[in-house]
Amino acid sequence: MERLITINQISGRIITIGFILAQTLIMIFIDRHVAMIGLLTAGLFLPFLVISYVSSLDRKKYEKRIKMGLYFGIGLLILIPTFFPLFFDKELIYISLIGIGLGILTWFLRNSIEIIMLLFNGISALMLLLLLIGAIFST
């Protein structure tokens, strides 16, 4: 369990910095005619940013904040994508269903917080990797 905590803390710090840097670069370099894409990425990043931040905190000192941040991030993961089809294309309903599915999965894993954090940090790392690959190929 101690290894899992260390992995979550290190990956949480890296992912938090990565998301902040990625969203800043997206907002700086995006064409103003497609600025809604910046809001789409911010909506996708925010729940994972919250969870990666709280996973980097000290477990004993910030136990209550970690639980509140985890529940807040999962709530955002369910709430934000449900509004995507209203503002963007109707095809984004799939992102809404993925968010709801992850929310249901975390309800079943609610007793093992470290596993939930590892799952979300893994998804976050994959998102950042895909964003990096997209940025490399777009230049």
PDB file of C-alpha atoms in Angstrom:
ATOM      1  CA  MET A   1       0.000   0.000   0.000  1.00  0.00           C
ATOM      2  CA  GLU A   2       2.907   2.340   0.728  1.00  0.00           C
ATOM      3  CA  ARG A   3       4.196   1.920  -2.849  1.00  0.00           C
ATOM      4  CA  LEU A   4       0.786   2.771  -4.222  1.00  0.00           C
ATOM      5  CA  ILE A   5       0.685   5.959  -2.154  1.00  0.00           C
ATOM      6  CA  THR A   6       4.147   6.957  -3.406  1.00  0.00           C
ATOM      7  CA  ILE A   7       3.193   6.247  -7.031  1.00  0.00           C
ATOM      8  CA  ASN A   8      -0.007   8.281  -6.658  1.00  0.00           C
ATOM      9  CA  GLN A   9       1.792  11.201  -5.049  1.00  0.00           C
ATOM     10  CA  ILE A  10       4.528  11.396  -7.685  1.00  0.00           C
ATOM     11  CA  SER A  11       2.182  10.905 -10.621  1.00  0.00           C
ATOM     12  CA  GLY A  12      -0.278  13.381  -9.096  1.00  0.00           C
ATOM     13  CA  ARG A  13       2.363  16.098  -8.987  1.00  0.00           C
ATOM     14  CA  ILE A  14       3.497  15.438 -12.552  1.00  0.00           C
ATOM     15  CA  ILE A  15      -0.050  15.308 -13.910  1.00  0.00           C
ATOM     16  CA  THR A  16      -1.109  18.475 -12.073  1.00  0.00           C
ATOM     17  CA  ILE A  17       1.775  20.422 -13.580  1.00  0.00           C
ATOM     18  CA  GLY A  18       1.139  18.816 -16.971  1.00  0.00           C
ATOM     19  CA  PHE A  19      -2.549  19.764 -17.044  1.00  0.00           C
ATOM     20  CA  ILE A  20      -1.876  23.340 -15.970  1.00  0.00           C
ATOM     21  CA  LEU A  21       0.839  23.700 -18.596  1.00  0.00           C
ATOM     22  CA  ALA A  22      -1.254  22.017 -21.309  1.00  0.00           C
ATOM     23  CA  GLN A  23      -4.345  24.132 -20.680  1.00  0.00           C
ATOM     24  CA  THR A  24      -2.277  27.312 -20.568  1.00  0.00           C
ATOM     25  CA  LEU A  25      -0.645  26.466 -23.892  1.00  0.00           C
ATOM     26  CA  ILE A  26      -4.001  25.556 -25.425  1.00  0.00           C
ATOM     27  CA  MET A  27      -5.510  28.873 -24.403  1.00  0.00           C
ATOM     28  CA  ILE A  28      -2.477  30.814 -25.677  1.00  0.00           C
ATOM     29  CA  PHE A  29      -2.038  29.118 -29.033  1.00  0.00           C
ATOM     30  CA  ILE A  30      -5.617  28.290 -29.987  1.00  0.00           C
ATOM     31  CA  ASP A  31      -7.242  30.168 -32.832  1.00  0.00           C
ATOM     32  CA  ARG A  32      -9.859  32.543 -31.483  1.00  0.00           C
ATOM     33  CA  HIS A  33     -12.420  31.213 -33.973  1.00  0.00           C
ATOM     34  CA  VAL A  34     -12.354  27.811 -32.285  1.00  0.00           C
ATOM     35  CA  ALA A  35     -12.022  29.024 -28.688  1.00  0.00           C
ATOM     36  CA  MET A  36     -14.786  26.661 -27.573  1.00  0.00           C
ATOM     37  CA  ILE A  37     -12.251  23.841 -27.911  1.00  0.00           C
ATOM     38  CA  GLY A  38     -10.353  25.462 -25.053  1.00  0.00           C
ATOM     39  CA  LEU A  39     -13.478  25.215 -22.910  1.00  0.00           C
ATOM     40  CA  LEU A  40     -13.968  21.613 -23.995  1.00  0.00           C
ATOM     41  CA  THR A  41     -10.448  20.665 -22.929  1.00  0.00           C
ATOM     42  CA  ALA A  42     -10.833  22.610 -19.687  1.00  0.00           C
ATOM     43  CA  GLY A  43     -14.024  20.693 -18.968  1.00  0.00           C
ATOM     44  CA  LEU A  44     -12.280  17.424 -19.669  1.00  0.00           C
ATOM     45  CA  PHE A  45      -9.185  18.303 -17.634  1.00  0.00           C
ATOM     46  CA  LEU A  46     -10.808  19.816 -14.525  1.00  0.00           C
ATOM     47  CA  PRO A  47     -12.044  16.622 -12.797  1.00  0.00           C
ATOM     48  CA  PHE A  48      -8.749  14.857 -13.464  1.00  0.00           C
ATOM     49  CA  LEU A  49      -6.797  17.924 -12.327  1.00  0.00           C
ATOM     50  CA  VAL A  50      -8.658  17.993  -9.013  1.00  0.00           C
ATOM     51  CA  ILE A  51      -8.117  14.275  -8.426  1.00  0.00           C
ATOM     52  CA  SER A  52      -4.441  14.405  -9.402  1.00  0.00           C
ATOM     53  CA  TYR A  53      -3.893  17.372  -7.070  1.00  0.00           C
ATOM     54  CA  VAL A  54      -5.479  15.682  -4.051  1.00  0.00           C
ATOM     55  CA  SER A  55      -3.602  12.456  -4.793  1.00  0.00           C
ATOM     56  CA  SER A  56      -0.339  14.357  -4.356  1.00  0.00           C
ATOM     57  CA  LEU A  57      -1.213  15.464  -0.802  1.00  0.00           C
ATOM     58  CA  ASP A  58       0.062  13.847   2.404  1.00  0.00           C
ATOM     59  CA  ARG A  59      -2.364  11.097   3.413  1.00  0.00           C
ATOM     60  CA  LYS A  60      -2.208  11.556   7.177  1.00  0.00           C
ATOM     61  CA  LYS A  61      -2.170  15.334   7.300  1.00  0.00           C
ATOM     62  CA  TYR A  62      -4.857  16.020   4.662  1.00  0.00           C
ATOM     63  CA  GLU A  63      -7.121  12.973   4.964  1.00  0.00           C
ATOM     64  CA  LYS A  64     -10.356  14.989   5.023  1.00  0.00           C
ATOM     65  CA  ARG A  65      -9.292  17.216   2.105  1.00  0.00           C
ATOM     66  CA  ILE A  66      -8.328  14.188   0.058  1.00  0.00           C
ATOM     67  CA  LYS A  67     -11.753  12.592   0.502  1.00  0.00           C
ATOM     68  CA  MET A  68     -13.567  15.852  -0.228  1.00  0.00           C
ATOM     69  CA  GLY A  69     -11.391  16.521  -3.277  1.00  0.00           C
ATOM     70  CA  LEU A  70     -11.880  13.002  -4.565  1.00  0.00           C
ATOM     71  CA  TYR A  71     -15.662  13.216  -4.241  1.00  0.00           C
ATOM     72  CA  PHE A  72     -15.643  16.704  -5.773  1.00  0.00           C
ATOM     73  CA  GLY A  73     -13.548  15.506  -8.728  1.00  0.00           C
ATOM     74  CA  ILE A  74     -15.803  12.513  -9.310  1.00  0.00           C
ATOM     75  CA  GLY A  75     -18.839  14.788  -9.093  1.00  0.00           C
ATOM     76  CA  LEU A  76     -17.287  17.081 -11.689  1.00  0.00           C
ATOM     77  CA  LEU A  77     -16.521  14.063 -13.846  1.00  0.00           C
ATOM     78  CA  ILE A  78     -20.208  13.183 -13.879  1.00  0.00           C
ATOM     79  CA  LEU A  79     -21.624  16.720 -14.001  1.00  0.00           C
ATOM     80  CA  ILE A  80     -19.447  18.518 -16.572  1.00  0.00           C
ATOM     81  CA  PRO A  81     -19.676  15.986 -19.431  1.00  0.00           C
ATOM     82  CA  THR A  82     -23.455  15.856 -19.135  1.00  0.00           C
ATOM     83  CA  PHE A  83     -23.529  19.448 -20.392  1.00  0.00           C
ATOM     84  CA  PHE A  84     -21.218  18.802 -23.360  1.00  0.00           C
ATOM     85  CA  PRO A  85     -23.993  17.747 -25.769  1.00  0.00           C
ATOM     86  CA  LEU A  86     -25.824  21.003 -25.009  1.00  0.00           C
ATOM     87  CA  PHE A  87     -22.922  23.229 -26.048  1.00  0.00           C
ATOM     88  CA  PHE A  88     -21.052  21.064 -28.534  1.00  0.00           C
ATOM     89  CA  ASP A  89     -21.988  18.392 -31.047  1.00  0.00           C
ATOM     90  CA  LYS A  90     -24.427  15.703 -30.066  1.00  0.00           C
ATOM     91  CA  GLU A  91     -21.691  13.106 -30.608  1.00  0.00           C
ATOM     92  CA  LEU A  92     -20.137  14.137 -27.318  1.00  0.00           C
ATOM     93  CA  ILE A  93     -22.837  12.149 -25.564  1.00  0.00           C
ATOM     94  CA  TYR A  94     -20.257   9.356 -25.568  1.00  0.00           C
ATOM     95  CA  ILE A  95     -17.990  11.422 -23.315  1.00  0.00           C
ATOM     96  CA  SER A  96     -20.965  11.918 -21.008  1.00  0.00           C
ATOM     97  CA  LEU A  97     -21.557   8.184 -20.883  1.00  0.00           C
ATOM     98  CA  ILE A  98     -17.865   7.545 -20.154  1.00  0.00           C
ATOM     99  CA  GLY A  99     -18.002  10.071 -17.292  1.00  0.00           C
ATOM    100  CA  ILE A 100     -21.102   8.445 -15.851  1.00  0.00           C
ATOM    101  CA  GLY A 101     -19.518   5.005 -16.254  1.00  0.00           C
ATOM    102  CA  LEU A 102     -16.396   6.113 -14.385  1.00  0.00           C
ATOM    103  CA  GLY A 103     -18.591   7.585 -11.673  1.00  0.00           C
ATOM    104  CA  ILE A 104     -20.419   4.278 -11.263  1.00  0.00           C
ATOM    105  CA  LEU A 105     -17.093   2.399 -11.241  1.00  0.00           C
ATOM    106  CA  THR A 106     -15.759   4.604  -8.457  1.00  0.00           C
ATOM    107  CA  TRP A 107     -18.908   3.961  -6.442  1.00  0.00           C
ATOM    108  CA  PHE A 108     -18.128   0.250  -6.542  1.00  0.00           C
ATOM    109  CA  LEU A 109     -14.490   0.937  -5.576  1.00  0.00           C
ATOM    110  CA  ARG A 110     -15.368   3.515  -2.903  1.00  0.00           C
ATOM    111  CA  ASN A 111     -13.555   1.637  -0.128  1.00  0.00           C
ATOM    112  CA  SER A 112     -10.177   1.591  -1.892  1.00  0.00           C
ATOM    113  CA  ILE A 113      -9.281   5.235  -2.430  1.00  0.00           C
ATOM    114  CA  GLU A 114      -5.719   4.541  -3.578  1.00  0.00           C
ATOM    115  CA  ILE A 115      -6.967   2.283  -6.392  1.00  0.00           C
ATOM    116  CA  ILE A 116      -9.402   4.992  -7.516  1.00  0.00           C
ATOM    117  CA  MET A 117      -6.619   7.571  -7.522  1.00  0.00           C
ATOM    118  CA  LEU A 118      -4.337   5.229  -9.448  1.00  0.00           C
ATOM    119  CA  LEU A 119      -7.086   4.642 -12.008  1.00  0.00           C
ATOM    120  CA  PHE A 120      -7.707   8.345 -12.502  1.00  0.00           C
ATOM    121  CA  ASN A 121      -3.994   9.167 -12.583  1.00  0.00           C
ATOM    122  CA  GLY A 122      -3.543   6.507 -15.254  1.00  0.00           C
ATOM    123  CA  ILE A 123      -6.365   7.977 -17.335  1.00  0.00           C
ATOM    124  CA  SER A 124      -4.888  11.451 -16.821  1.00  0.00           C
ATOM    125  CA  ALA A 125      -1.450  10.313 -17.941  1.00  0.00           C
ATOM    126  CA  LEU A 126      -3.004   8.756 -21.049  1.00  0.00           C
ATOM    127  CA  MET A 127      -4.863  12.000 -21.796  1.00  0.00           C
ATOM    128  CA  LEU A 128      -1.656  14.008 -21.485  1.00  0.00           C
ATOM    129  CA  LEU A 129       0.210  11.528 -23.683  1.00  0.00           C
ATOM    130  CA  LEU A 130      -2.462  11.754 -26.387  1.00  0.00           C
ATOM    131  CA  LEU A 131      -2.406  15.540 -26.124  1.00  0.00           C
ATOM    132  CA  LEU A 132       1.371  15.529 -26.511  1.00  0.00           C
ATOM    133  CA  ILE A 133       1.187  13.236 -29.541  1.00  0.00           C
ATOM    134  CA  GLY A 134      -1.493  15.476 -31.080  1.00  0.00           C
ATOM    135  CA  ALA A 135       0.649  18.548 -30.472  1.00  0.00           C
ATOM    136  CA  ILE A 136       3.696  16.924 -32.044  1.00  0.00           C
ATOM    137  CA  PHE A 137       1.824  15.865 -35.161  1.00  0.00           C
ATOM    138  CA  SER A 138       0.002  19.195 -35.572  1.00  0.00           C
ATOM    139  CA  THR A 139       3.225  21.170 -35.976  1.00  0.00           C
TER     140      THR A 139
END
